[in-house]
Short mmCIF file of C-alpha atoms in Angstrom, two decimals:
data_model
loop_
_atom_site.label_atom_id
_atom_site.label_comp_id
_atom_site.label_asym_id
_atom_site.label_seq_id
_atom_site.Cartn_x
_atom_site.Cartn_y
_atom_site.Cartn_z
CA UNK A 1 165.68 20.35 147.51
CA UNK A 2 166.53 23.35 149.61
CA UNK A 3 163.58 25.49 150.72
CA UNK A 4 163.57 29.27 150.50
CA UNK A 5 161.58 31.41 152.88
CA UNK A 6 159.11 33.67 151.13
CA UNK A 7 157.97 36.91 152.80
CA UNK A 8 154.49 36.88 154.32
CA UNK A 9 151.58 37.60 152.01
CA UNK A 10 151.74 41.14 150.73
CA UNK A 11 149.83 42.95 148.03
CA UNK A 12 152.70 44.22 145.90
CA UNK A 13 151.53 46.25 142.91
CA UNK A 14 154.13 45.27 140.34
CA UNK A 15 153.73 44.69 136.69
CA UNK A 16 152.70 41.51 134.91
CA UNK A 17 150.65 38.71 136.36
CA UNK A 18 147.76 36.50 135.39
CA UNK A 19 145.15 34.24 136.71
CA UNK A 20 142.66 32.02 134.92
CA UNK A 21 140.85 28.88 135.97
CA UNK A 22 140.38 26.61 133.00
CA UNK A 23 137.91 24.19 134.57
CA UNK A 24 135.26 22.78 132.28
CA UNK A 25 131.73 23.83 133.18
CA UNK A 26 128.99 21.62 131.78
CA UNK A 27 129.58 21.40 128.05
CA UNK A 28 131.70 24.57 127.92
CA UNK A 29 135.15 23.90 126.48
CA UNK A 30 138.21 24.07 128.70
CA UNK A 31 139.59 27.06 126.79
CA UNK A 32 136.28 28.93 126.92
CA UNK A 33 136.07 28.45 130.66
CA UNK A 34 139.68 29.55 130.98
CA UNK A 35 138.87 32.81 129.26
CA UNK A 36 136.01 33.52 131.68
CA UNK A 37 137.60 32.63 135.01
CA UNK A 38 140.49 34.89 135.94
CA UNK A 39 142.51 36.00 138.92
CA UNK A 40 139.93 38.69 139.54
CA UNK A 41 137.36 35.95 140.23
CA UNK A 42 139.76 34.19 142.58
CA UNK A 43 140.80 37.23 144.57
CA UNK A 44 144.43 38.25 144.96
CA UNK A 45 146.86 35.54 143.98
CA UNK A 46 146.71 32.30 142.08
CA UNK A 47 147.00 29.43 144.53
CA UNK A 48 143.30 28.53 144.20
CA UNK A 49 143.35 28.52 140.42
CA UNK A 50 142.59 25.02 139.11
CA UNK A 51 145.69 24.92 136.93
CA UNK A 52 147.76 26.26 139.83
CA UNK A 53 146.51 23.53 142.13
CA UNK A 54 147.54 20.90 139.58
CA UNK A 55 150.97 22.52 139.28
CA UNK A 56 151.33 22.67 143.07
CA UNK A 57 150.42 18.97 143.40
CA UNK A 58 152.95 18.09 140.71
CA UNK A 59 155.76 20.04 142.36
CA UNK A 60 154.93 18.80 145.86
CA UNK A 61 155.27 15.26 144.53
CA UNK A 62 158.76 16.27 143.39
CA UNK A 63 159.71 17.53 146.85
CA UNK A 64 158.78 21.22 146.94
CA UNK A 65 157.03 22.47 150.08
CA UNK A 66 153.30 23.04 149.56
CA UNK A 67 153.05 26.04 151.90
CA UNK A 68 155.95 27.68 150.07
CA UNK A 69 154.23 27.28 146.69
CA UNK A 70 150.84 28.45 147.94
CA UNK A 71 152.42 31.50 149.56
CA UNK A 72 154.39 32.32 146.43
CA UNK A 73 151.45 32.01 144.04
CA UNK A 74 149.24 34.04 146.35
CA UNK A 75 151.69 36.91 145.95
CA UNK A 76 151.73 36.70 142.15
CA UNK A 77 149.65 39.40 140.52
CA UNK A 78 147.82 39.48 137.23
CA UNK A 79 149.15 42.17 134.90
CA UNK A 80 146.81 43.20 132.10
CA UNK A 81 149.60 45.02 130.26
CA UNK A 82 151.41 41.71 129.77
CA UNK A 83 148.40 40.13 128.10
CA UNK A 84 148.15 43.13 125.78
CA UNK A 85 151.88 43.04 124.97
CA UNK A 86 152.02 39.34 124.12
CA UNK A 87 149.07 39.71 121.76
CA UNK A 88 150.95 42.23 119.60
CA UNK A 89 154.60 41.10 119.18
CA UNK A 90 156.63 43.36 116.91
CA UNK A 91 157.92 40.37 114.94
CA UNK A 92 154.39 39.66 113.68
CA UNK A 93 153.09 43.15 112.97
CA UNK A 94 156.07 44.99 111.42
CA UNK A 95 157.73 44.70 108.03
CA UNK A 96 161.47 44.08 107.85
CA UNK A 97 162.01 47.72 106.99
CA UNK A 98 160.06 48.88 110.05
CA UNK A 99 161.65 46.32 112.34
CA UNK A 100 165.15 47.10 111.07
CA UNK A 101 164.84 50.77 112.00
CA UNK A 102 164.33 49.84 115.64
CA UNK A 103 167.59 47.93 115.99
CA UNK A 104 169.94 49.06 113.22
CA UNK A 105 170.67 52.59 114.34
CA UNK A 106 173.86 54.43 115.15
CA UNK A 107 173.31 54.75 118.88
CA UNK A 108 172.96 50.99 119.32
CA UNK A 109 176.06 50.43 117.18
CA UNK A 110 178.08 52.95 119.21
CA UNK A 111 176.91 51.41 122.48
CA UNK A 112 177.90 48.00 121.14
CA UNK A 113 181.41 49.21 120.40
CA UNK A 114 181.62 50.64 123.91
CA UNK A 115 180.38 47.38 125.44
CA UNK A 116 182.95 45.41 123.41
CA UNK A 117 185.77 47.67 124.54
CA UNK A 118 184.73 47.39 128.19
CA UNK A 119 184.53 43.58 128.02
CA UNK A 120 187.09 42.81 125.31
CA UNK A 121 188.97 40.16 127.30
CA UNK A 122 185.79 38.34 128.30
CA UNK A 123 184.42 38.41 124.75
CA UNK A 124 187.72 37.13 123.36
CA UNK A 125 187.69 34.27 125.86
CA UNK A 126 184.07 33.42 125.03
CA UNK A 127 184.85 33.39 121.31
CA UNK A 128 187.85 31.16 121.93
CA UNK A 129 185.99 28.75 124.20
CA UNK A 130 182.65 28.50 122.39
CA UNK A 131 183.52 29.39 118.79
CA UNK A 132 180.89 32.13 118.61
CA UNK A 133 182.07 35.50 117.19
CA UNK A 134 182.29 38.34 119.69
CA UNK A 135 180.16 40.57 117.47
CA UNK A 136 177.29 38.06 117.52
CA UNK A 137 177.38 37.90 121.33
CA UNK A 138 177.45 41.70 121.52
CA UNK A 139 174.60 42.03 119.00
CA UNK A 140 172.35 39.63 120.90
CA UNK A 141 172.82 41.60 124.12
CA UNK A 142 172.34 44.83 122.19
CA UNK A 143 169.08 43.73 120.60
CA UNK A 144 167.75 42.19 123.81
CA UNK A 145 168.56 44.86 126.40
CA UNK A 146 170.72 47.62 124.91
CA UNK A 147 173.72 46.06 126.62
CA UNK A 148 172.04 45.66 129.97
CA UNK A 149 170.37 49.08 130.06
CA UNK A 150 166.79 47.80 129.64
CA UNK A 151 166.26 44.39 131.21
CA UNK A 152 162.55 44.59 132.02
CA UNK A 153 160.40 45.98 134.81
CA UNK A 154 157.94 43.16 135.42
CA UNK A 155 158.36 40.79 138.33
CA UNK A 156 159.17 37.43 136.78
CA UNK A 157 156.72 35.67 139.09
CA UNK A 158 153.94 38.00 137.89
CA UNK A 159 154.78 37.53 134.22
CA UNK A 160 154.86 33.74 134.35
CA UNK A 161 151.72 33.44 136.45
CA UNK A 162 149.77 35.88 134.29
CA UNK A 163 150.67 34.03 131.10
CA UNK A 164 150.51 30.60 132.68
CA UNK A 165 147.01 31.02 134.05
CA UNK A 166 145.39 33.81 132.02
CA UNK A 167 146.71 33.16 128.52
CA UNK A 168 145.23 29.82 127.42
CA UNK A 169 146.85 29.97 123.98
CA UNK A 170 150.28 29.31 125.52
CA UNK A 171 149.37 28.61 129.12
CA UNK A 172 151.00 25.19 129.24
CA UNK A 173 154.32 26.62 128.10
CA UNK A 174 154.35 29.39 130.67
CA UNK A 175 153.25 27.08 133.48
CA UNK A 176 156.27 25.00 132.56
CA UNK A 177 158.42 28.12 132.80
CA UNK A 178 156.87 28.93 136.17
CA UNK A 179 157.90 25.49 137.40
CA UNK A 180 161.40 26.05 136.03
CA UNK A 181 161.48 29.42 137.80
CA UNK A 182 160.65 27.91 141.17
CA UNK A 183 163.43 25.39 140.67
CA UNK A 184 165.81 28.13 139.53
CA UNK A 185 165.33 30.41 142.55
CA UNK A 186 165.76 27.49 144.92
CA UNK A 187 168.94 26.32 143.19
CA UNK A 188 170.40 29.81 143.03
CA UNK A 189 169.07 30.82 146.47
CA UNK A 190 167.51 34.09 145.38
CA UNK A 191 164.27 35.77 146.45
CA UNK A 192 161.59 34.71 143.93
CA UNK A 193 159.81 38.05 144.35
CA UNK A 194 162.91 40.12 143.63
CA UNK A 195 163.75 39.19 140.04
CA UNK A 196 162.42 41.34 137.22
CA UNK A 197 162.35 40.84 133.49
CA UNK A 198 160.30 41.16 130.33
CA UNK A 199 156.57 40.66 129.92
CA UNK A 200 157.34 37.05 128.94
CA UNK A 201 159.49 36.34 132.01
CA UNK A 202 162.87 36.70 130.27
CA UNK A 203 165.71 37.88 132.48
CA UNK A 204 169.07 39.60 132.54
CA UNK A 205 171.44 40.98 129.91
CA UNK A 206 170.58 38.23 127.44
CA UNK A 207 166.91 37.80 128.41
CA UNK A 208 166.93 34.11 129.30
CA UNK A 209 163.64 32.48 130.18
CA UNK A 210 163.91 30.21 133.25
CA UNK A 211 164.43 26.97 131.31
CA UNK A 212 167.20 28.57 129.25
CA UNK A 213 168.82 29.90 132.40
CA UNK A 214 168.87 26.45 133.99
CA UNK A 215 170.16 24.79 130.81
CA UNK A 216 172.62 27.32 129.41
CA UNK A 217 173.63 29.97 131.97
CA UNK A 218 177.27 29.61 133.04
CA UNK A 219 179.55 30.97 135.73
CA UNK A 220 182.06 32.59 133.39
CA UNK A 221 184.08 34.54 135.94
CA UNK A 222 184.62 31.71 138.43
CA UNK A 223 182.84 33.23 141.44
CA UNK A 224 180.56 30.18 141.87
CA UNK A 225 177.46 32.11 140.81
CA UNK A 226 175.57 32.17 137.51
CA UNK A 227 174.53 35.81 137.55
CA UNK A 228 173.08 36.96 134.23
CA UNK A 229 171.23 39.83 135.91
CA UNK A 230 174.11 42.04 137.01
CA UNK A 231 177.31 40.29 135.89
CA UNK A 232 178.18 40.98 132.22
CA UNK A 233 180.92 38.31 132.27
CA UNK A 234 178.40 35.59 133.11
CA UNK A 235 175.95 37.04 130.60
CA UNK A 236 178.54 36.97 127.80
CA UNK A 237 179.55 33.39 128.57
CA UNK A 238 175.93 32.31 128.84
CA UNK A 239 174.94 33.77 125.47
CA UNK A 240 177.97 32.14 123.83
CA UNK A 241 177.15 28.82 125.48
CA UNK A 242 173.54 29.08 124.26
CA UNK A 243 174.68 29.44 120.67
CA UNK A 244 177.31 26.72 120.92
CA UNK A 245 174.81 24.29 122.41
CA UNK A 246 172.37 25.05 119.60
CA UNK A 247 174.93 24.09 116.99
CA UNK A 248 176.70 27.29 115.91
CA UNK A 249 179.27 26.41 113.24
CA UNK A 250 182.44 28.41 113.63
CA UNK A 251 183.63 30.45 110.62
CA UNK A 252 180.52 29.64 108.56
CA UNK A 253 178.31 32.37 107.05
CA UNK A 254 174.88 33.32 108.36
CA UNK A 255 173.08 34.43 105.20
CA UNK A 256 173.77 34.60 101.48
CA UNK A 257 172.56 36.73 98.59
CA UNK A 258 169.84 35.49 96.26
CA UNK A 259 169.70 35.65 92.46
CA UNK A 260 166.31 34.76 90.97
CA UNK A 261 166.40 33.55 87.39
CA UNK A 262 162.91 33.41 85.97
CA UNK A 263 159.74 33.09 88.01
CA UNK A 264 159.75 31.93 91.62
CA UNK A 265 156.84 30.19 93.29
CA UNK A 266 155.42 32.38 96.06
CA UNK A 267 155.25 29.32 98.32
CA UNK A 268 159.03 29.00 98.28
CA UNK A 269 159.51 32.19 100.31
CA UNK A 270 159.36 32.33 104.11
CA UNK A 271 158.19 28.74 104.26
CA UNK A 272 160.08 28.04 107.48
CA UNK A 273 163.13 28.97 109.51
CA UNK A 274 164.93 25.62 109.42
CA UNK A 275 166.85 25.08 106.16
CA UNK A 276 165.61 21.97 104.37
CA UNK A 277 166.45 22.57 100.69
CA UNK A 278 170.04 22.41 99.45
CA UNK A 279 171.60 25.20 97.40
CA UNK A 280 171.89 22.70 94.53
CA UNK A 281 168.15 22.07 94.70
CA UNK A 282 167.47 25.81 94.82
CA UNK A 283 169.64 26.22 91.72
CA UNK A 284 167.50 23.67 89.92
CA UNK A 285 164.52 25.92 90.67
CA UNK A 286 166.37 28.94 89.25
CA UNK A 287 167.32 30.41 92.64
CA UNK A 288 171.08 30.95 92.97
CA UNK A 289 173.69 32.73 95.07
CA UNK A 290 176.89 34.48 94.02
CA UNK A 291 178.78 33.15 97.03
CA UNK A 292 180.98 30.12 96.53
CA UNK A 293 179.16 27.93 99.03
CA UNK A 294 178.91 24.16 99.19
CA UNK A 295 175.97 23.18 96.92
CA UNK A 296 175.04 20.53 99.50
CA UNK A 297 174.49 23.23 102.15
CA UNK A 298 170.85 23.76 103.05
CA UNK A 299 169.19 27.15 102.97
CA UNK A 300 165.79 28.71 103.55
CA UNK A 301 164.55 31.36 101.13
CA UNK A 302 163.47 34.68 102.64
CA UNK A 303 161.52 37.60 101.22
CA UNK A 304 161.91 40.74 103.34
CA UNK A 305 159.63 43.72 102.81
CA UNK A 306 161.00 47.27 102.94
CA UNK A 307 159.67 50.66 101.84
CA UNK A 308 162.12 50.61 98.93
CA UNK A 309 161.02 47.18 97.74
CA UNK A 310 161.49 43.55 98.69
CA UNK A 311 164.87 42.06 99.58
CA UNK A 312 165.75 38.38 99.17
CA UNK A 313 168.19 36.34 101.22
CA UNK A 314 169.14 32.76 101.87
CA UNK A 315 169.15 31.90 105.57
CA UNK A 316 171.85 29.32 106.27
CA UNK A 317 172.49 27.04 109.24
CA UNK A 318 173.90 29.75 111.52
CA UNK A 319 170.93 31.98 110.71
CA UNK A 320 168.68 29.20 111.97
CA UNK A 321 170.77 29.03 115.16
CA UNK A 322 170.21 32.76 115.75
CA UNK A 323 166.46 32.22 115.43
CA UNK A 324 166.56 29.61 118.21
CA UNK A 325 166.91 32.66 120.45
CA UNK A 326 163.75 34.22 119.02
CA UNK A 327 161.81 32.31 116.38
CA UNK A 328 161.59 35.14 113.86
CA UNK A 329 163.39 35.85 110.61
CA UNK A 330 163.15 39.58 111.36
CA UNK A 331 164.93 39.00 114.66
CA UNK A 332 167.59 36.86 112.99
CA UNK A 333 168.23 39.52 110.35
CA UNK A 334 168.42 42.30 112.96
CA UNK A 335 170.97 40.41 115.05
CA UNK A 336 173.05 39.53 111.98
CA UNK A 337 173.10 43.03 110.51
CA UNK A 338 173.84 44.64 113.87
CA UNK A 339 176.67 42.17 114.46
CA UNK A 340 178.18 42.98 111.07
CA UNK A 341 178.06 46.72 111.65
CA UNK A 342 179.44 46.53 115.19
CA UNK A 343 182.19 44.14 114.07
CA UNK A 344 183.29 46.36 111.18
CA UNK A 345 183.20 49.53 113.29
CA UNK A 346 185.02 47.98 116.25
CA UNK A 347 187.83 46.52 114.14
CA UNK A 348 188.06 49.71 112.11
CA UNK A 349 188.48 51.79 115.24
CA UNK A 350 191.29 49.54 116.45
CA UNK A 351 193.14 49.84 113.17
CA UNK A 352 192.73 53.60 113.21
#
């Protein structure tokens, strides 16, 4: 594996980093110890963190230079604002009505139309190659970063280290992403301290975490680089590839209306994102749809709260695919509705 030179140790005050040693002390649980021992106790950087040392040993065994890893982790900085942000995700604290207002607004629709016009050929090629509608690709990029305008201000190394070592609830996941990130920057030959993203370490137009970048990012313009940070062509192709690889079914609907005949069991609503009950089985429970869909098609039943009252929808297979990007029904609904509005407005403007 090719080594990358990392600048000498510097104390860069960027945003988003962690540090937390989860070593058991006496009869104290691992998680309790992890909450008490942080980067502040270890000084600047994370290389001496117990979990970091385990990760370093693991990666050295796979061929990564130890000095490189120690140097890199010693430059990662704990960011308290990241820990606060991840504890209050919008998808878990807002109603559908509140969440919808953030993303379904005229400015984002207009910017989506502009983005589509600027990249019409690329979007058409992505739709042709991957079978994913252009409006869905545009909507994802619009929801994630306002079409590349807001891609995140945290250093990715800080975000992943902060969450990997100072957020025990999901530390293992983010340590895995940190490992993926080290592999990514070596493969792509980029400075690991230069890349910025969200508080969760997501990057570029489409906000790919490192593992998604390595698995799904594509060189869509043929310049031998997979650049989702500054190249909208690669970003468009990568988002389309992500959906195709997660099973998007071309020309199939995303959601369907719901007609409730009688009384519905409260446990039927929002029970999960993956469809497991067929429309025929829902009909037997008195839950129907007006759309002429295959009764054998599976759907999940959603109840969505708004100020005007609750809305009900069936989430179909393609809705589930959208939620592979962000595991939230609110997110899936926002992407779908934005895609529908951008698609209608874009095609209407062409006809006019």
